[in-house]
């Protein structure tokens, strides 16, 4: 089988740490192009991995035919670039949040459908071993119904992660559109939907800029009600200065499930009868400790085996709509129905 020709559009931190190295180690992939307005940055990757460097996605699509792209641009360009890629006949893997509005998300889904290409969203939390294990354990039914939950994602902020540090687009509202909620909150709205196999029906939130320079949110606390009646909180923070927190606790009819809250055992079940089960299943990738995200291999496998991605545009849009609803709640002071 000939290799899948892949272009990476946007050569910042997520490309550097996840997309490019994971494509480079996938035997089914040939990296053929790197795109970044900072042409030197793109050229460095072309020098290392082969392929060409371009300063714009238009130039890429005018010059060559690629099979698939990763869209790793600032948030405000996700829709524009993804639609252009689909129209050029390329399968699309777009970073989260997939878009900045519902209309953009729907246009992306439509462009992929019309051009008969896949659209996948980089919601890597679904693929992290502790979350896969937690889902598997929930599906056995032994915990009973999930009654309440708390899910949080916090780190010290993108200045520690972005290739541009303090000068990163993450802090500029016209490019990022949303801050910690677009960066971390949307991961958790996606995760809770996936774990509970349920949709969010109502959201209320407090979203603020408490400590960072710039005009985007750095902290959010949201209350969610699921369609099943389950209620819980979702927290996103860029001011978790003493290390990353990516933990979820589910209080169920028959006990408590703790995910990624213990340094040794990633999933712990504490049953009402006093018994405990502990699972070591491998860690969740963090900004400081990179492990494979699984997203690239999943995307490539979908293309190779002609199967639609489970983390589809539709799924990405539902997770985004929770976050958009949270912003609406902050703005109006009301509980928002989704």
Tab-separated table of C-alpha atoms in Angstrom:
chain	number	residue	atom	x	y	z
A	1	UNK	CA	0.000	0.000	0.000
A	2	UNK	CA	1.292	3.456	-0.829
A	3	UNK	CA	1.870	5.712	2.145
A	4	UNK	CA	-0.592	8.409	3.177
A	5	UNK	CA	0.770	11.817	2.208
A	6	UNK	CA	0.287	14.106	5.206
A	7	UNK	CA	0.704	17.874	5.640
A	8	UNK	CA	0.897	19.533	9.058
A	9	UNK	CA	-0.604	23.038	9.050
A	10	UNK	CA	0.648	25.104	11.989
A	11	UNK	CA	4.036	24.191	13.445
A	12	UNK	CA	3.637	25.221	17.093
A	13	UNK	CA	3.881	23.186	20.291
A	14	UNK	CA	1.116	20.649	19.615
A	15	UNK	CA	2.739	19.803	16.260
A	16	UNK	CA	6.196	19.686	17.783
A	17	UNK	CA	5.264	17.393	20.687
A	18	UNK	CA	2.431	15.312	19.275
A	19	UNK	CA	1.472	15.481	15.621
A	20	UNK	CA	4.856	15.525	13.875
A	21	UNK	CA	6.653	12.898	16.017
A	22	UNK	CA	3.611	10.612	15.997
A	23	UNK	CA	3.248	10.824	12.209
A	24	UNK	CA	7.001	10.312	11.838
A	25	UNK	CA	6.843	6.986	13.697
A	26	UNK	CA	3.725	5.737	11.878
A	27	UNK	CA	4.772	3.301	9.118
A	28	UNK	CA	1.763	4.217	6.944
A	29	UNK	CA	2.622	7.915	6.726
A	30	UNK	CA	4.862	10.091	4.581
A	31	UNK	CA	5.171	13.661	5.870
A	32	UNK	CA	5.188	15.742	2.694
A	33	UNK	CA	4.556	19.323	3.821
A	34	UNK	CA	4.793	21.696	6.767
A	35	UNK	CA	2.942	25.003	6.813
A	36	UNK	CA	3.539	27.973	9.095
A	37	UNK	CA	3.532	31.761	8.600
A	38	UNK	CA	6.968	31.557	10.235
A	39	UNK	CA	8.547	29.819	7.237
A	40	UNK	CA	11.795	29.058	9.078
A	41	UNK	CA	9.854	27.011	11.607
A	42	UNK	CA	8.206	24.988	8.830
A	43	UNK	CA	11.535	24.623	7.016
A	44	UNK	CA	13.199	23.102	10.082
A	45	UNK	CA	10.664	20.251	10.066
A	46	UNK	CA	11.021	19.814	6.302
A	47	UNK	CA	14.792	19.551	6.753
A	48	UNK	CA	14.329	16.884	9.430
A	49	UNK	CA	11.490	14.839	7.946
A	50	UNK	CA	11.632	15.607	4.234
A	51	UNK	CA	8.864	17.319	2.304
A	52	UNK	CA	8.358	21.004	1.579
A	53	UNK	CA	7.815	24.097	3.693
A	54	UNK	CA	5.049	26.582	2.911
A	55	UNK	CA	4.064	29.850	4.569
A	56	UNK	CA	0.324	29.478	3.852
A	57	UNK	CA	-2.192	26.670	3.449
A	58	UNK	CA	-3.396	28.239	0.167
A	59	UNK	CA	0.116	27.838	-1.240
A	60	UNK	CA	0.160	24.203	-0.099
A	61	UNK	CA	-3.152	23.300	-1.773
A	62	UNK	CA	-2.227	25.212	-4.959
A	63	UNK	CA	1.023	23.275	-5.255
A	64	UNK	CA	0.358	19.720	-4.204
A	65	UNK	CA	-2.229	17.062	-3.531
A	66	UNK	CA	-2.118	15.600	-0.042
A	67	UNK	CA	-4.186	12.747	1.387
A	68	UNK	CA	-4.587	14.142	4.889
A	69	UNK	CA	-3.813	17.180	7.028
A	70	UNK	CA	-3.465	18.053	10.680
A	71	UNK	CA	-4.869	21.507	11.440
A	72	UNK	CA	-2.804	22.877	14.335
A	73	UNK	CA	-3.380	26.588	13.826
A	74	UNK	CA	-4.734	29.157	16.303
A	75	UNK	CA	-8.416	28.476	17.061
A	76	UNK	CA	-9.882	31.206	14.834
A	77	UNK	CA	-8.448	29.495	11.732
A	78	UNK	CA	-9.598	25.926	12.486
A	79	UNK	CA	-12.778	26.148	10.403
A	80	UNK	CA	-11.304	28.089	7.487
A	81	UNK	CA	-8.325	25.736	7.082
A	82	UNK	CA	-10.331	22.540	7.656
A	83	UNK	CA	-12.913	23.517	5.035
A	84	UNK	CA	-10.169	24.407	2.522
A	85	UNK	CA	-8.493	21.044	3.191
A	86	UNK	CA	-11.753	19.108	2.742
A	87	UNK	CA	-12.418	21.011	-0.485
A	88	UNK	CA	-8.928	19.975	-1.638
A	89	UNK	CA	-9.949	16.344	-1.033
A	90	UNK	CA	-7.890	15.780	2.127
A	91	UNK	CA	-8.962	13.972	5.286
A	92	UNK	CA	-8.838	16.386	8.246
A	93	UNK	CA	-7.624	15.988	11.806
A	94	UNK	CA	-8.320	19.285	13.570
A	95	UNK	CA	-7.108	20.272	17.018
A	96	UNK	CA	-9.646	21.153	19.688
A	97	UNK	CA	-11.728	23.220	20.041
A	98	UNK	CA	-12.746	22.175	16.524
A	99	UNK	CA	-14.226	25.629	15.846
A	100	UNK	CA	-15.233	28.820	17.632
A	101	UNK	CA	-18.974	28.803	16.828
A	102	UNK	CA	-21.678	26.225	16.104
A	103	UNK	CA	-22.031	27.619	12.556
A	104	UNK	CA	-18.333	27.060	11.861
A	105	UNK	CA	-18.511	23.500	13.201
A	106	UNK	CA	-21.534	22.700	11.056
A	107	UNK	CA	-19.818	24.135	7.964
A	108	UNK	CA	-16.776	21.922	8.618
A	109	UNK	CA	-18.950	18.809	8.969
A	110	UNK	CA	-20.786	19.710	5.748
A	111	UNK	CA	-17.524	20.292	3.820
A	112	UNK	CA	-16.191	16.879	4.901
A	113	UNK	CA	-19.479	15.176	3.955
A	114	UNK	CA	-19.689	16.919	0.576
A	115	UNK	CA	-16.095	15.971	-0.306
A	116	UNK	CA	-16.387	12.451	1.084
A	117	UNK	CA	-13.440	12.866	3.491
A	118	UNK	CA	-13.095	12.173	7.184
A	119	UNK	CA	-13.168	14.931	9.785
A	120	UNK	CA	-11.713	13.962	13.152
A	121	UNK	CA	-11.221	16.186	16.212
A	122	UNK	CA	-8.121	15.823	18.417
A	123	UNK	CA	-9.964	14.968	21.637
A	124	UNK	CA	-7.120	12.811	22.924
A	125	UNK	CA	-8.571	12.325	26.427
A	126	UNK	CA	-10.841	9.566	25.105
A	127	UNK	CA	-7.773	7.596	24.074
A	128	UNK	CA	-5.737	7.964	27.293
A	129	UNK	CA	-5.407	4.520	28.970
A	130	UNK	CA	-7.006	5.522	32.320
A	131	UNK	CA	-10.061	6.920	30.553
A	132	UNK	CA	-10.379	3.880	28.277
A	133	UNK	CA	-10.212	1.639	31.374
A	134	UNK	CA	-12.712	3.780	33.301
A	135	UNK	CA	-15.192	3.576	30.403
A	136	UNK	CA	-14.759	-0.198	30.230
A	137	UNK	CA	-15.396	-0.531	33.996
A	138	UNK	CA	-18.456	1.736	33.853
A	139	UNK	CA	-19.886	-0.384	31.042
A	140	UNK	CA	-19.843	-3.502	33.259
A	141	UNK	CA	-22.581	-1.823	35.314
A	142	UNK	CA	-20.948	-2.804	38.615
A	143	UNK	CA	-20.764	0.803	39.797
A	144	UNK	CA	-24.456	1.350	39.079
A	145	UNK	CA	-25.689	4.691	37.796
A	146	UNK	CA	-23.360	7.690	38.002
A	147	UNK	CA	-25.155	10.164	40.260
A	148	UNK	CA	-22.682	13.058	40.493
A	149	UNK	CA	-19.211	13.888	39.181
A	150	UNK	CA	-16.325	16.281	39.332
A	151	UNK	CA	-13.942	16.620	36.395
A	152	UNK	CA	-11.052	19.078	36.306
A	153	UNK	CA	-8.207	20.033	33.996
A	154	UNK	CA	-5.651	22.537	35.176
A	155	UNK	CA	-2.052	23.453	34.438
A	156	UNK	CA	0.156	26.506	34.822
A	157	UNK	CA	-0.852	28.081	31.528
A	158	UNK	CA	0.169	28.016	27.863
A	159	UNK	CA	3.192	30.277	28.424
A	160	UNK	CA	4.949	27.157	29.742
A	161	UNK	CA	3.933	25.101	26.718
A	162	UNK	CA	3.564	27.301	23.641
A	163	UNK	CA	6.626	27.733	21.417
A	164	UNK	CA	6.034	31.497	21.728
A	165	UNK	CA	5.840	31.539	25.541
A	166	UNK	CA	4.249	34.718	26.931
A	167	UNK	CA	3.835	36.046	23.388
A	168	UNK	CA	1.625	33.132	22.397
A	169	UNK	CA	-1.584	33.460	20.354
A	170	UNK	CA	-3.281	31.615	23.252
A	171	UNK	CA	-3.490	34.962	25.088
A	172	UNK	CA	-4.885	37.014	22.177
A	173	UNK	CA	-8.670	36.898	22.036
A	174	UNK	CA	-8.926	37.685	18.311
A	175	UNK	CA	-6.910	34.517	17.572
A	176	UNK	CA	-7.795	32.247	20.479
A	177	UNK	CA	-11.438	33.387	20.883
A	178	UNK	CA	-11.471	31.459	24.184
A	179	UNK	CA	-8.772	30.702	26.762
A	180	UNK	CA	-8.654	27.903	29.337
A	181	UNK	CA	-12.138	26.789	28.312
A	182	UNK	CA	-11.110	26.239	24.683
A	183	UNK	CA	-7.807	24.709	25.708
A	184	UNK	CA	-8.826	22.484	28.649
A	185	UNK	CA	-12.559	22.817	29.329
A	186	UNK	CA	-13.549	21.345	25.984
A	187	UNK	CA	-11.399	18.270	26.714
A	188	UNK	CA	-13.441	17.665	29.842
A	189	UNK	CA	-16.864	18.289	28.274
A	190	UNK	CA	-15.828	15.719	25.674
A	191	UNK	CA	-14.546	13.295	28.305
A	192	UNK	CA	-17.642	13.416	30.504
A	193	UNK	CA	-19.918	12.877	27.484
A	194	UNK	CA	-17.776	9.900	26.475
A	195	UNK	CA	-17.477	8.330	29.942
A	196	UNK	CA	-21.150	8.660	30.815
A	197	UNK	CA	-22.398	8.019	27.278
A	198	UNK	CA	-24.729	10.936	27.898
A	199	UNK	CA	-25.314	14.474	26.669
A	200	UNK	CA	-25.205	17.728	28.623
A	201	UNK	CA	-28.682	19.270	28.801
A	202	UNK	CA	-27.986	22.358	30.959
A	203	UNK	CA	-24.936	24.388	31.920
A	204	UNK	CA	-24.309	27.227	34.368
A	205	UNK	CA	-20.893	28.797	34.779
A	206	UNK	CA	-18.512	31.333	36.238
A	207	UNK	CA	-15.737	32.139	33.742
A	208	UNK	CA	-13.053	34.692	34.595
A	209	UNK	CA	-9.624	36.111	33.877
A	210	UNK	CA	-8.070	36.035	37.342
A	211	UNK	CA	-4.324	36.102	36.936
A	212	UNK	CA	-3.025	36.039	33.364
A	213	UNK	CA	-2.100	38.944	31.099
A	214	UNK	CA	-4.236	39.049	27.998
A	215	UNK	CA	-7.963	39.135	27.359
A	216	UNK	CA	-8.998	35.493	27.467
A	217	UNK	CA	-10.413	33.411	30.332
A	218	UNK	CA	-7.902	31.643	32.592
A	219	UNK	CA	-10.371	29.936	34.962
A	220	UNK	CA	-13.848	28.454	34.781
A	221	UNK	CA	-16.123	26.496	37.073
A	222	UNK	CA	-19.233	25.046	35.454
A	223	UNK	CA	-22.198	23.063	36.731
A	224	UNK	CA	-23.586	20.540	34.269
A	225	UNK	CA	-26.809	18.579	34.235
A	226	UNK	CA	-26.805	15.569	31.927
A	227	UNK	CA	-29.888	14.315	30.057
A	228	UNK	CA	-30.009	11.328	32.434
A	229	UNK	CA	-30.276	13.688	35.413
A	230	UNK	CA	-26.676	13.191	36.605
A	231	UNK	CA	-25.166	16.479	37.832
A	232	UNK	CA	-21.570	17.541	38.294
A	233	UNK	CA	-18.882	20.170	37.983
A	234	UNK	CA	-16.339	20.884	35.270
A	235	UNK	CA	-13.302	23.006	36.103
A	236	UNK	CA	-10.738	24.442	33.675
A	237	UNK	CA	-7.738	26.380	34.963
A	238	UNK	CA	-4.532	27.954	33.683
A	239	UNK	CA	-3.460	28.847	37.227
A	240	UNK	CA	-2.756	25.363	38.559
A	241	UNK	CA	0.782	26.448	39.403
A	242	UNK	CA	1.844	23.406	41.399
A	243	UNK	CA	1.461	20.867	38.629
A	244	UNK	CA	-1.121	19.505	36.273
A	245	UNK	CA	-4.493	18.231	37.470
A	246	UNK	CA	-6.425	16.046	35.067
A	247	UNK	CA	-8.668	14.115	37.401
A	248	UNK	CA	-12.245	12.902	37.404
A	249	UNK	CA	-14.302	11.506	40.289
A	250	UNK	CA	-17.615	9.740	39.700
A	251	UNK	CA	-19.936	9.116	42.656
A	252	UNK	CA	-22.118	6.173	41.747
A	253	UNK	CA	-24.913	4.109	43.298
A	254	UNK	CA	-22.463	1.405	44.387
A	255	UNK	CA	-19.368	3.418	45.224
A	256	UNK	CA	-16.843	5.925	43.908
A	257	UNK	CA	-14.608	5.798	40.832
A	258	UNK	CA	-11.460	7.932	40.992
A	259	UNK	CA	-9.578	8.540	37.756
A	260	UNK	CA	-6.051	9.923	37.684
A	261	UNK	CA	-6.183	11.217	41.249
A	262	UNK	CA	-3.593	8.801	42.686
A	263	UNK	CA	0.139	8.890	41.833
A	264	UNK	CA	0.385	5.088	41.423
A	265	UNK	CA	-2.984	3.667	40.430
A	266	UNK	CA	-4.747	5.516	37.636
A	267	UNK	CA	-8.218	4.071	38.234
A	268	UNK	CA	-9.565	3.229	41.700
A	269	UNK	CA	-12.981	1.776	42.546
A	270	UNK	CA	-14.096	2.165	46.162
A	271	UNK	CA	-17.258	0.149	46.677
A	272	UNK	CA	-19.892	0.765	49.368
A	273	UNK	CA	-19.233	-2.688	50.825
A	274	UNK	CA	-15.672	-1.639	51.733
A	275	UNK	CA	-13.895	-3.471	48.906
A	276	UNK	CA	-11.447	-1.613	46.647
A	277	UNK	CA	-10.062	-2.317	43.185
A	278	UNK	CA	-6.988	-0.510	41.896
A	279	UNK	CA	-5.797	-0.459	38.293
A	280	UNK	CA	-2.398	0.472	36.891
A	281	UNK	CA	-3.058	1.049	33.209
A	282	UNK	CA	-0.489	3.659	32.159
A	283	UNK	CA	-0.387	7.377	32.657
A	284	UNK	CA	-2.154	10.236	30.938
A	285	UNK	CA	0.145	12.330	28.765
A	286	UNK	CA	0.929	15.735	30.270
A	287	UNK	CA	2.595	18.862	28.881
A	288	UNK	CA	5.762	18.088	30.824
A	289	UNK	CA	5.681	14.325	30.313
A	290	UNK	CA	4.768	13.432	26.760
A	291	UNK	CA	3.500	9.972	26.007
A	292	UNK	CA	1.797	9.033	22.751
A	293	UNK	CA	-1.583	10.720	22.485
A	294	UNK	CA	-3.019	7.937	20.323
A	295	UNK	CA	-4.851	10.496	18.183
A	296	UNK	CA	-2.532	10.319	15.163
A	297	UNK	CA	-2.482	6.514	15.064
A	298	UNK	CA	-6.282	6.463	15.340
A	299	UNK	CA	-6.663	9.006	12.503
A	300	UNK	CA	-4.260	7.110	10.236
A	301	UNK	CA	-5.955	3.792	11.050
A	302	UNK	CA	-9.334	5.269	10.048
A	303	UNK	CA	-7.904	6.325	6.674
A	304	UNK	CA	-6.107	3.013	6.057
A	305	UNK	CA	-9.147	0.915	6.954
A	306	UNK	CA	-11.781	3.262	5.489
A	307	UNK	CA	-13.685	3.543	8.756
A	308	UNK	CA	-15.266	6.731	10.017
A	309	UNK	CA	-13.531	8.179	13.112
A	310	UNK	CA	-15.413	7.748	16.398
A	311	UNK	CA	-14.141	11.199	17.466
A	312	UNK	CA	-16.024	12.749	14.563
A	313	UNK	CA	-16.857	16.328	13.684
A	314	UNK	CA	-20.325	15.770	15.149
A	315	UNK	CA	-18.802	14.614	18.448
A	316	UNK	CA	-16.385	17.544	18.497
A	317	UNK	CA	-19.263	19.945	17.877
A	318	UNK	CA	-21.349	18.577	20.760
A	319	UNK	CA	-18.411	18.985	23.121
A	320	UNK	CA	-17.804	22.527	21.830
A	321	UNK	CA	-21.474	23.450	22.301
A	322	UNK	CA	-21.170	22.728	26.048
A	323	UNK	CA	-18.363	25.299	26.243
A	324	UNK	CA	-20.244	27.832	24.111
A	325	UNK	CA	-23.237	27.328	26.428
A	326	UNK	CA	-20.986	27.986	29.427
A	327	UNK	CA	-19.855	31.308	27.919
A	328	UNK	CA	-23.490	32.221	27.286
A	329	UNK	CA	-24.291	31.436	30.932
A	330	UNK	CA	-21.427	33.654	32.134
A	331	UNK	CA	-22.605	36.459	29.866
A	332	UNK	CA	-26.310	36.294	30.745
A	333	UNK	CA	-26.138	35.080	34.345
A	334	UNK	CA	-28.607	32.352	33.403
A	335	UNK	CA	-28.678	28.575	33.209
A	336	UNK	CA	-28.371	27.689	29.515
A	337	UNK	CA	-30.357	24.838	27.965
A	338	UNK	CA	-28.455	22.940	25.286
